[in-house]
Short mmCIF file of C-alpha atoms in Angstrom, two decimals:
data_model
loop_
_atom_site.label_atom_id
_atom_site.label_comp_id
_atom_site.label_asym_id
_atom_site.label_seq_id
_atom_site.Cartn_x
_atom_site.Cartn_y
_atom_site.Cartn_z
CA UNK A 16 -26.51 -16.42 23.77
CA UNK A 17 -29.65 -16.77 25.89
CA UNK A 18 -31.76 -19.79 24.90
CA UNK A 19 -34.18 -19.96 27.83
CA UNK A 20 -37.89 -19.53 27.18
CA UNK A 21 -39.98 -17.52 29.63
CA UNK A 22 -43.75 -17.91 29.98
CA UNK A 23 -45.31 -14.51 30.72
CA UNK A 24 -48.71 -15.08 32.30
CA UNK A 25 -50.77 -11.94 31.80
CA UNK A 26 -48.44 -10.74 29.06
CA UNK A 27 -51.18 -8.89 27.17
CA UNK A 28 -51.68 -6.32 29.93
CA UNK A 29 -49.86 -3.15 30.98
CA UNK A 30 -46.83 -4.43 32.88
CA UNK A 31 -46.88 -7.83 31.19
CA UNK A 32 -46.65 -6.37 27.68
CA UNK A 33 -43.70 -4.22 28.72
CA UNK A 34 -42.09 -7.34 30.20
CA UNK A 35 -42.47 -9.17 26.90
CA UNK A 36 -40.53 -6.35 25.22
CA UNK A 37 -37.84 -6.36 27.91
CA UNK A 38 -37.36 -10.12 27.67
CA UNK A 39 -37.14 -10.05 23.89
CA UNK A 40 -34.70 -7.13 24.04
CA UNK A 41 -32.56 -9.19 26.45
CA UNK A 42 -32.51 -12.17 24.10
CA UNK A 43 -35.04 -14.49 25.74
CA UNK A 44 -37.67 -16.46 23.88
CA UNK A 45 -41.14 -15.55 25.14
CA UNK A 46 -44.53 -17.24 25.26
CA UNK A 47 -47.60 -15.34 26.54
CA UNK A 48 -50.57 -16.87 28.37
CA UNK A 49 -53.54 -14.53 28.80
CA UNK A 50 -57.34 -14.79 28.84
CA UNK A 51 -57.61 -11.33 27.18
CA UNK A 52 -60.38 -10.29 29.59
CA UNK A 53 -58.41 -7.13 30.36
CA UNK A 54 -55.55 -7.38 27.91
CA UNK A 55 -54.96 -6.92 24.19
CA UNK A 56 -53.66 -9.44 21.66
CA UNK A 57 -51.79 -6.69 19.80
CA UNK A 58 -49.82 -5.90 22.99
CA UNK A 59 -47.77 -9.11 22.82
CA UNK A 60 -46.19 -8.33 19.43
CA UNK A 61 -44.64 -11.32 17.66
CA UNK A 62 -44.51 -13.48 20.80
CA UNK A 63 -46.65 -16.65 20.63
CA UNK A 64 -49.97 -16.05 22.44
CA UNK A 65 -51.81 -18.86 24.20
CA UNK A 66 -55.34 -17.72 25.02
CA UNK A 67 -56.27 -19.44 28.26
CA UNK A 68 -57.50 -18.86 31.78
CA UNK A 69 -55.72 -19.47 35.07
CA UNK A 70 -58.93 -20.90 36.45
CA UNK A 71 -58.80 -23.71 33.88
CA UNK A 72 -56.26 -26.46 34.67
CA UNK A 73 -56.91 -27.84 31.17
CA UNK A 74 -55.78 -24.55 29.58
CA UNK A 75 -52.65 -24.43 31.71
CA UNK A 76 -51.75 -28.06 31.07
CA UNK A 77 -52.10 -27.56 27.31
CA UNK A 78 -49.84 -24.50 27.43
CA UNK A 79 -47.05 -26.25 29.33
CA UNK A 80 -47.39 -29.35 27.13
CA UNK A 81 -46.97 -27.25 23.99
CA UNK A 82 -44.14 -25.00 25.17
CA UNK A 83 -41.00 -26.00 27.04
CA UNK A 84 -40.25 -23.12 29.41
CA UNK A 85 -37.52 -22.58 31.98
CA UNK A 86 -39.23 -19.91 34.05
CA UNK A 87 -42.64 -18.33 34.60
CA UNK A 88 -43.43 -14.66 35.23
CA UNK A 89 -46.91 -14.15 36.66
CA UNK A 90 -48.71 -10.83 36.07
CA UNK A 91 -52.26 -12.12 35.58
CA UNK A 92 -53.85 -10.75 38.74
CA UNK A 93 -56.99 -8.68 39.03
CA UNK A 94 -55.78 -5.51 40.71
CA UNK A 95 -58.59 -3.02 41.38
CA UNK A 96 -58.86 -2.43 45.11
CA UNK A 97 -62.45 -1.16 44.95
CA UNK A 98 -63.58 -4.05 42.77
CA UNK A 99 -61.94 -6.51 45.16
CA UNK A 100 -64.15 -5.15 47.95
CA UNK A 101 -67.39 -5.42 45.96
CA UNK A 102 -66.49 -8.65 44.09
CA UNK A 103 -64.18 -10.61 46.43
CA UNK A 104 -65.09 -13.99 44.96
CA UNK A 105 -63.76 -12.90 41.58
CA UNK A 106 -60.45 -11.97 43.21
CA UNK A 107 -60.10 -15.14 45.26
CA UNK A 108 -60.96 -17.28 42.21
CA UNK A 109 -58.50 -15.57 39.86
CA UNK A 110 -55.70 -14.43 42.15
CA UNK A 111 -55.63 -17.34 44.60
CA UNK A 112 -57.25 -20.38 42.97
CA UNK A 113 -55.86 -19.42 39.56
CA UNK A 114 -52.33 -19.05 40.91
CA UNK A 115 -52.50 -22.38 42.74
CA UNK A 116 -53.59 -23.93 39.43
CA UNK A 117 -50.54 -22.34 37.82
CA UNK A 118 -48.22 -23.74 40.50
CA UNK A 119 -49.77 -27.19 40.06
CA UNK A 120 -49.19 -27.08 36.32
CA UNK A 121 -45.63 -25.87 36.81
CA UNK A 122 -44.83 -28.74 39.15
CA UNK A 123 -46.47 -31.27 36.82
CA UNK A 124 -44.28 -30.12 33.93
CA UNK A 125 -41.08 -29.69 35.95
CA UNK A 126 -40.94 -25.88 35.82
CA UNK A 127 -39.67 -24.84 39.25
CA UNK A 128 -38.82 -21.15 38.87
CA UNK A 129 -41.32 -18.29 39.27
CA UNK A 130 -41.16 -14.50 39.34
CA UNK A 131 -44.36 -13.33 41.05
CA UNK A 132 -45.89 -9.88 40.67
CA UNK A 133 -46.82 -8.86 44.22
CA UNK A 134 -47.73 -5.50 45.72
CA UNK A 135 -47.16 -3.04 48.54
CA UNK A 136 -50.87 -3.57 49.29
CA UNK A 137 -49.76 -6.56 51.37
CA UNK A 138 -48.45 -4.10 53.99
CA UNK A 139 -51.72 -2.25 54.62
CA UNK A 140 -51.60 0.92 56.71
CA UNK A 141 -47.92 1.80 57.24
CA UNK A 142 -46.43 1.99 60.73
CA UNK A 143 -43.52 3.99 59.32
CA UNK A 144 -42.15 5.14 55.99
CA UNK A 145 -40.23 4.33 53.96
CA UNK A 146 -41.60 0.77 54.13
CA UNK A 147 -39.07 -2.06 54.02
CA UNK A 148 -39.65 -5.80 53.67
CA UNK A 149 -39.66 -6.31 57.45
CA UNK A 150 -42.74 -4.12 57.86
CA UNK A 151 -45.74 -6.13 59.17
CA UNK A 152 -48.06 -7.35 56.43
CA UNK A 153 -51.63 -6.44 57.33
CA UNK A 154 -53.57 -5.93 54.07
CA UNK A 155 -56.80 -3.97 54.41
CA UNK A 156 -58.61 -5.15 51.27
CA UNK A 157 -59.25 -8.45 49.44
CA UNK A 158 -56.78 -7.58 46.67
CA UNK A 159 -53.92 -7.24 49.14
CA UNK A 160 -55.02 -10.37 51.00
CA UNK A 161 -55.01 -12.47 47.81
CA UNK A 162 -51.45 -11.40 47.06
CA UNK A 163 -50.30 -12.13 50.61
CA UNK A 164 -51.90 -15.58 50.48
CA UNK A 165 -49.81 -16.44 47.43
CA UNK A 166 -46.64 -15.08 49.01
CA UNK A 167 -47.28 -17.38 51.99
CA UNK A 168 -48.03 -20.31 49.69
CA UNK A 169 -44.73 -19.75 47.88
CA UNK A 170 -42.85 -20.16 51.16
CA UNK A 171 -44.62 -23.49 51.73
CA UNK A 172 -44.04 -24.63 48.14
CA UNK A 173 -40.33 -23.86 48.47
CA UNK A 174 -40.10 -25.91 51.66
CA UNK A 175 -42.18 -28.87 50.47
CA UNK A 176 -41.45 -29.02 46.74
CA UNK A 177 -38.30 -26.99 46.11
CA UNK A 178 -40.11 -24.35 44.03
CA UNK A 179 -37.82 -21.34 43.70
CA UNK A 180 -39.53 -17.95 43.53
CA UNK A 181 -38.91 -14.23 43.69
CA UNK A 182 -41.85 -12.04 44.67
CA UNK A 183 -41.59 -8.36 43.76
CA UNK A 184 -43.74 -5.97 45.77
CA UNK A 185 -44.51 -2.98 43.57
CA UNK A 186 -45.40 0.45 44.75
CA UNK A 187 -46.97 2.56 41.93
CA UNK A 188 -46.15 1.46 38.40
CA UNK A 189 -46.10 4.38 35.97
CA UNK A 190 -44.93 5.49 32.55
CA UNK A 191 -44.69 3.71 29.20
CA UNK A 192 -42.04 2.24 26.94
CA UNK A 193 -39.76 5.15 25.94
CA UNK A 194 -39.92 3.94 22.32
CA UNK A 195 -43.75 3.91 22.41
CA UNK A 196 -43.88 0.19 21.62
CA UNK A 197 -46.23 -0.45 24.57
CA UNK A 198 -48.35 1.66 26.87
CA UNK A 199 -50.92 1.81 29.63
CA UNK A 200 -54.56 0.93 28.96
CA UNK A 201 -57.08 0.23 31.72
CA UNK A 202 -60.85 0.13 31.92
CA UNK A 203 -61.76 1.72 34.20
CA UNK A 204 -58.68 3.88 34.58
CA UNK A 205 -57.72 4.36 38.23
CA UNK A 206 -54.03 5.33 38.02
CA UNK A 207 -53.30 8.98 38.70
CA UNK A 208 -50.91 9.82 35.86
CA UNK A 209 -53.12 8.45 33.04
CA UNK A 210 -56.12 10.23 34.58
CA UNK A 211 -54.28 13.55 34.62
CA UNK A 212 -53.03 12.99 31.07
CA UNK A 213 -56.56 12.17 29.91
CA UNK A 214 -57.59 15.58 31.22
CA UNK A 215 -54.58 17.17 29.50
CA UNK A 216 -55.63 15.51 26.24
CA UNK A 217 -59.16 16.84 26.67
CA UNK A 218 -57.73 20.34 27.11
CA UNK A 219 -55.47 19.90 24.07
CA UNK A 220 -58.56 19.07 22.04
CA UNK A 221 -60.26 22.30 23.10
CA UNK A 222 -61.99 21.32 26.33
CA UNK A 223 -63.12 23.83 28.93
CA UNK A 224 -60.98 23.64 32.12
CA UNK A 225 -64.12 24.30 34.16
CA UNK A 226 -65.47 20.91 33.02
CA UNK A 227 -62.56 18.98 34.54
CA UNK A 228 -63.35 15.37 35.46
CA UNK A 229 -60.10 14.94 37.35
CA UNK A 230 -60.71 14.32 41.06
CA UNK A 231 -58.30 14.83 43.96
CA UNK A 232 -59.38 12.99 47.09
CA UNK A 233 -58.11 14.92 50.08
CA UNK A 234 -56.24 18.21 50.25
CA UNK A 235 -55.86 18.28 54.03
CA UNK A 236 -53.38 15.45 54.63
CA UNK A 237 -50.45 16.21 56.94
CA UNK A 238 -48.10 16.60 53.96
CA UNK A 239 -46.25 19.51 52.38
CA UNK A 240 -49.18 20.52 50.16
CA UNK A 241 -52.09 18.68 51.78
CA UNK A 242 -52.38 15.95 49.12
CA UNK A 243 -51.28 12.37 49.69
CA UNK A 244 -47.82 11.18 48.64
CA UNK A 245 -47.04 8.05 46.64
CA UNK A 246 -43.96 6.31 45.27
CA UNK A 247 -43.88 5.98 41.45
CA UNK A 248 -41.67 3.48 39.60
CA UNK A 249 -41.28 3.55 35.84
CA UNK A 250 -42.52 0.37 34.20
CA UNK A 251 -39.18 -0.09 32.42
CA UNK A 252 -37.46 -0.16 35.81
CA UNK A 253 -39.98 -2.74 37.04
CA UNK A 254 -39.13 -4.90 34.06
CA UNK A 255 -35.41 -4.52 34.74
CA UNK A 256 -36.00 -5.89 38.25
CA UNK A 257 -37.83 -8.88 36.79
CA UNK A 258 -34.89 -9.55 34.50
CA UNK A 259 -32.54 -9.49 37.49
CA UNK A 260 -34.85 -11.85 39.36
CA UNK A 261 -34.96 -14.20 36.36
CA UNK A 262 -31.17 -14.23 36.15
CA UNK A 263 -30.96 -15.06 39.85
CA UNK A 264 -33.41 -17.93 39.51
CA UNK A 265 -31.84 -19.36 36.34
CA UNK A 266 -28.43 -19.28 38.03
CA UNK A 267 -29.93 -21.24 40.97
CA UNK A 268 -28.96 -18.46 43.38
CA UNK A 269 -32.39 -17.88 44.93
CA UNK A 270 -32.88 -19.17 48.46
CA UNK A 271 -36.34 -20.68 48.35
CA UNK A 272 -38.98 -17.96 48.31
CA UNK A 273 -37.55 -14.43 48.24
CA UNK A 274 -39.30 -11.07 48.56
CA UNK A 275 -38.21 -7.61 47.43
CA UNK A 276 -39.76 -4.15 47.35
CA UNK A 277 -39.60 -2.26 44.08
CA UNK A 278 -39.73 1.44 44.88
CA UNK A 279 -38.31 4.75 43.80
CA UNK A 280 -37.65 5.70 47.41
CA UNK A 281 -38.90 9.24 46.81
CA UNK A 282 -42.55 10.17 47.10
CA UNK A 283 -44.45 12.68 45.00
CA UNK A 284 -47.71 14.29 46.08
CA UNK A 285 -50.86 14.23 43.97
CA UNK A 286 -50.57 17.97 43.40
CA UNK A 287 -46.92 17.61 42.39
CA UNK A 288 -47.95 15.00 39.82
CA UNK A 289 -50.61 17.35 38.42
CA UNK A 290 -48.12 20.22 38.27
CA UNK A 291 -45.56 18.04 36.49
CA UNK A 292 -48.22 16.92 33.99
CA UNK A 293 -49.04 20.56 33.28
CA UNK A 294 -45.35 21.24 32.64
CA UNK A 295 -44.84 18.24 30.37
CA UNK A 296 -48.05 18.65 28.34
CA UNK A 297 -48.29 22.44 28.33
CA UNK A 298 -51.97 22.15 29.26
CA UNK A 299 -53.77 24.03 32.05
CA UNK A 300 -55.14 20.98 33.84
CA UNK A 301 -57.66 21.69 36.59
CA UNK A 302 -59.20 19.33 39.15
CA UNK A 303 -62.07 18.86 41.57
CA UNK A 304 -61.05 18.80 45.24
CA UNK A 305 -63.05 16.16 47.12
CA UNK A 306 -62.92 14.77 50.68
CA UNK A 307 -60.47 12.03 51.57
CA UNK A 308 -61.34 8.42 50.80
CA UNK A 309 -61.52 6.06 53.74
CA UNK A 310 -58.30 4.09 54.20
CA UNK A 311 -56.05 6.34 52.12
CA UNK A 312 -52.73 6.75 54.00
CA UNK A 313 -51.08 10.17 53.84
CA UNK A 314 -47.74 8.77 52.67
CA UNK A 315 -46.75 5.49 50.98
CA UNK A 316 -43.07 5.37 50.07
CA UNK A 317 -40.97 2.23 49.75
CA UNK A 318 -37.47 1.21 50.75
CA UNK A 319 -35.82 -0.86 48.00
CA UNK A 320 -32.38 -1.31 49.57
CA UNK A 321 -32.72 -5.10 49.63
CA UNK A 322 -33.33 -5.17 45.85
CA UNK A 323 -30.26 -2.97 45.39
CA UNK A 324 -28.08 -5.19 47.58
CA UNK A 325 -29.16 -8.60 46.27
CA UNK A 326 -30.51 -8.00 42.76
CA UNK A 327 -28.29 -5.04 41.93
CA UNK A 328 -31.42 -3.09 41.01
CA UNK A 329 -32.35 0.54 41.45
CA UNK A 330 -34.74 2.87 39.70
CA UNK A 331 -33.06 4.65 36.78
CA UNK A 332 -36.01 6.66 35.41
CA UNK A 333 -36.61 8.33 38.75
CA UNK A 334 -37.50 11.92 37.89
CA UNK A 335 -41.22 12.62 37.78
CA UNK A 336 -41.24 14.69 34.53
CA UNK A 337 -39.34 11.96 32.70
CA UNK A 338 -41.80 9.29 33.89
CA UNK A 339 -44.72 11.46 32.78
CA UNK A 340 -43.14 12.33 29.43
CA UNK A 341 -43.02 8.66 28.39
CA UNK A 342 -46.69 8.27 29.29
CA UNK A 343 -47.70 11.46 27.47
CA UNK A 344 -45.86 10.42 24.29
CA UNK A 345 -47.85 7.17 24.31
CA UNK A 346 -51.15 9.01 24.87
CA UNK A 347 -50.34 11.51 22.15
CA UNK A 348 -49.36 8.77 19.70
CA UNK A 349 -52.45 6.67 20.42
CA UNK A 350 -54.97 9.49 20.43
CA UNK A 351 -54.65 10.58 16.83
CA UNK A 352 -56.97 13.42 17.81
CA UNK A 353 -59.25 11.24 19.97
CA UNK A 354 -58.85 10.01 23.52
CA UNK A 355 -56.84 6.85 24.14
CA UNK A 356 -59.02 6.21 27.17
CA UNK A 357 -62.04 5.22 25.14
CA UNK A 358 -64.31 2.18 25.32
CA UNK A 359 -61.66 -0.18 23.97
CA UNK A 360 -59.31 0.41 26.90
CA UNK A 361 -58.48 -2.42 29.29
CA UNK A 362 -55.68 -4.36 30.94
CA UNK A 363 -54.71 -7.85 32.02
CA UNK A 364 -52.01 -6.49 34.28
#
């Protein structure tokens, strides 16, 4: 029987709340630490919730003093690329200073195992695809730079202090808990699938397709249909990788600071995603075609062979319609005849 307690930092947000479910399903005890600035207290379920901020060493010290934990999972990053460009201080304070505060508190209380939520944004513009872990890391925005700074710090903390960590570089998280126990809520919403499903919900409620608010940036990329291609991983598969990483750390098998891509390995274009959403929802979703955004690569697809070889992980919910179906069931359940993407939406990651 598993008796270890895991502290999920940012456990009231999208991926964090799904991780709380996955840990509880696997038999772990869970404690959540979240400032609720972009998360929801109802998302953590029966898990104890400590309301605190990474930027406050006092909050962190009180959490570790009150709860004896064996391992930390850290999801509490700010993760909007555009916001990171306009508000970089916010990102450096939360993502860098806040994480260093977390590492200090962990060391003080003898907690030396960390699973860190990283990102493919550390790679920047790809030299080749699919992208593996040996690809140069040249982030092109403050968000990606803050994540890379922590990855580099974790190497130094392993060498100097013996902190064991596994950093997981996500591509595009998507989908919702297949049992509709948790879902995706952001404010503002920037992820493609929820944006398309919001338009599908508007159509289901009698909207005019000519009033579509869905925007497609670029239809002239050198791809099969002119729209850019991205790699989507179901959130349940992301959580499964975190469980494998936790097992590796708790078994003392990790070699200092380790890094793994989490990717489906198959890319889907924006127009393919829209078509699949039409199929799943039965709604005639339309969109506005706009010029490309600066810095948008044509193709971002990951290579997750290292995670398969070392963690024994691979994406299981890999088909696009299945990913979308879990998200649509959540939207449909939450809407109750009104949009889930209303003013109460948000996320703590």
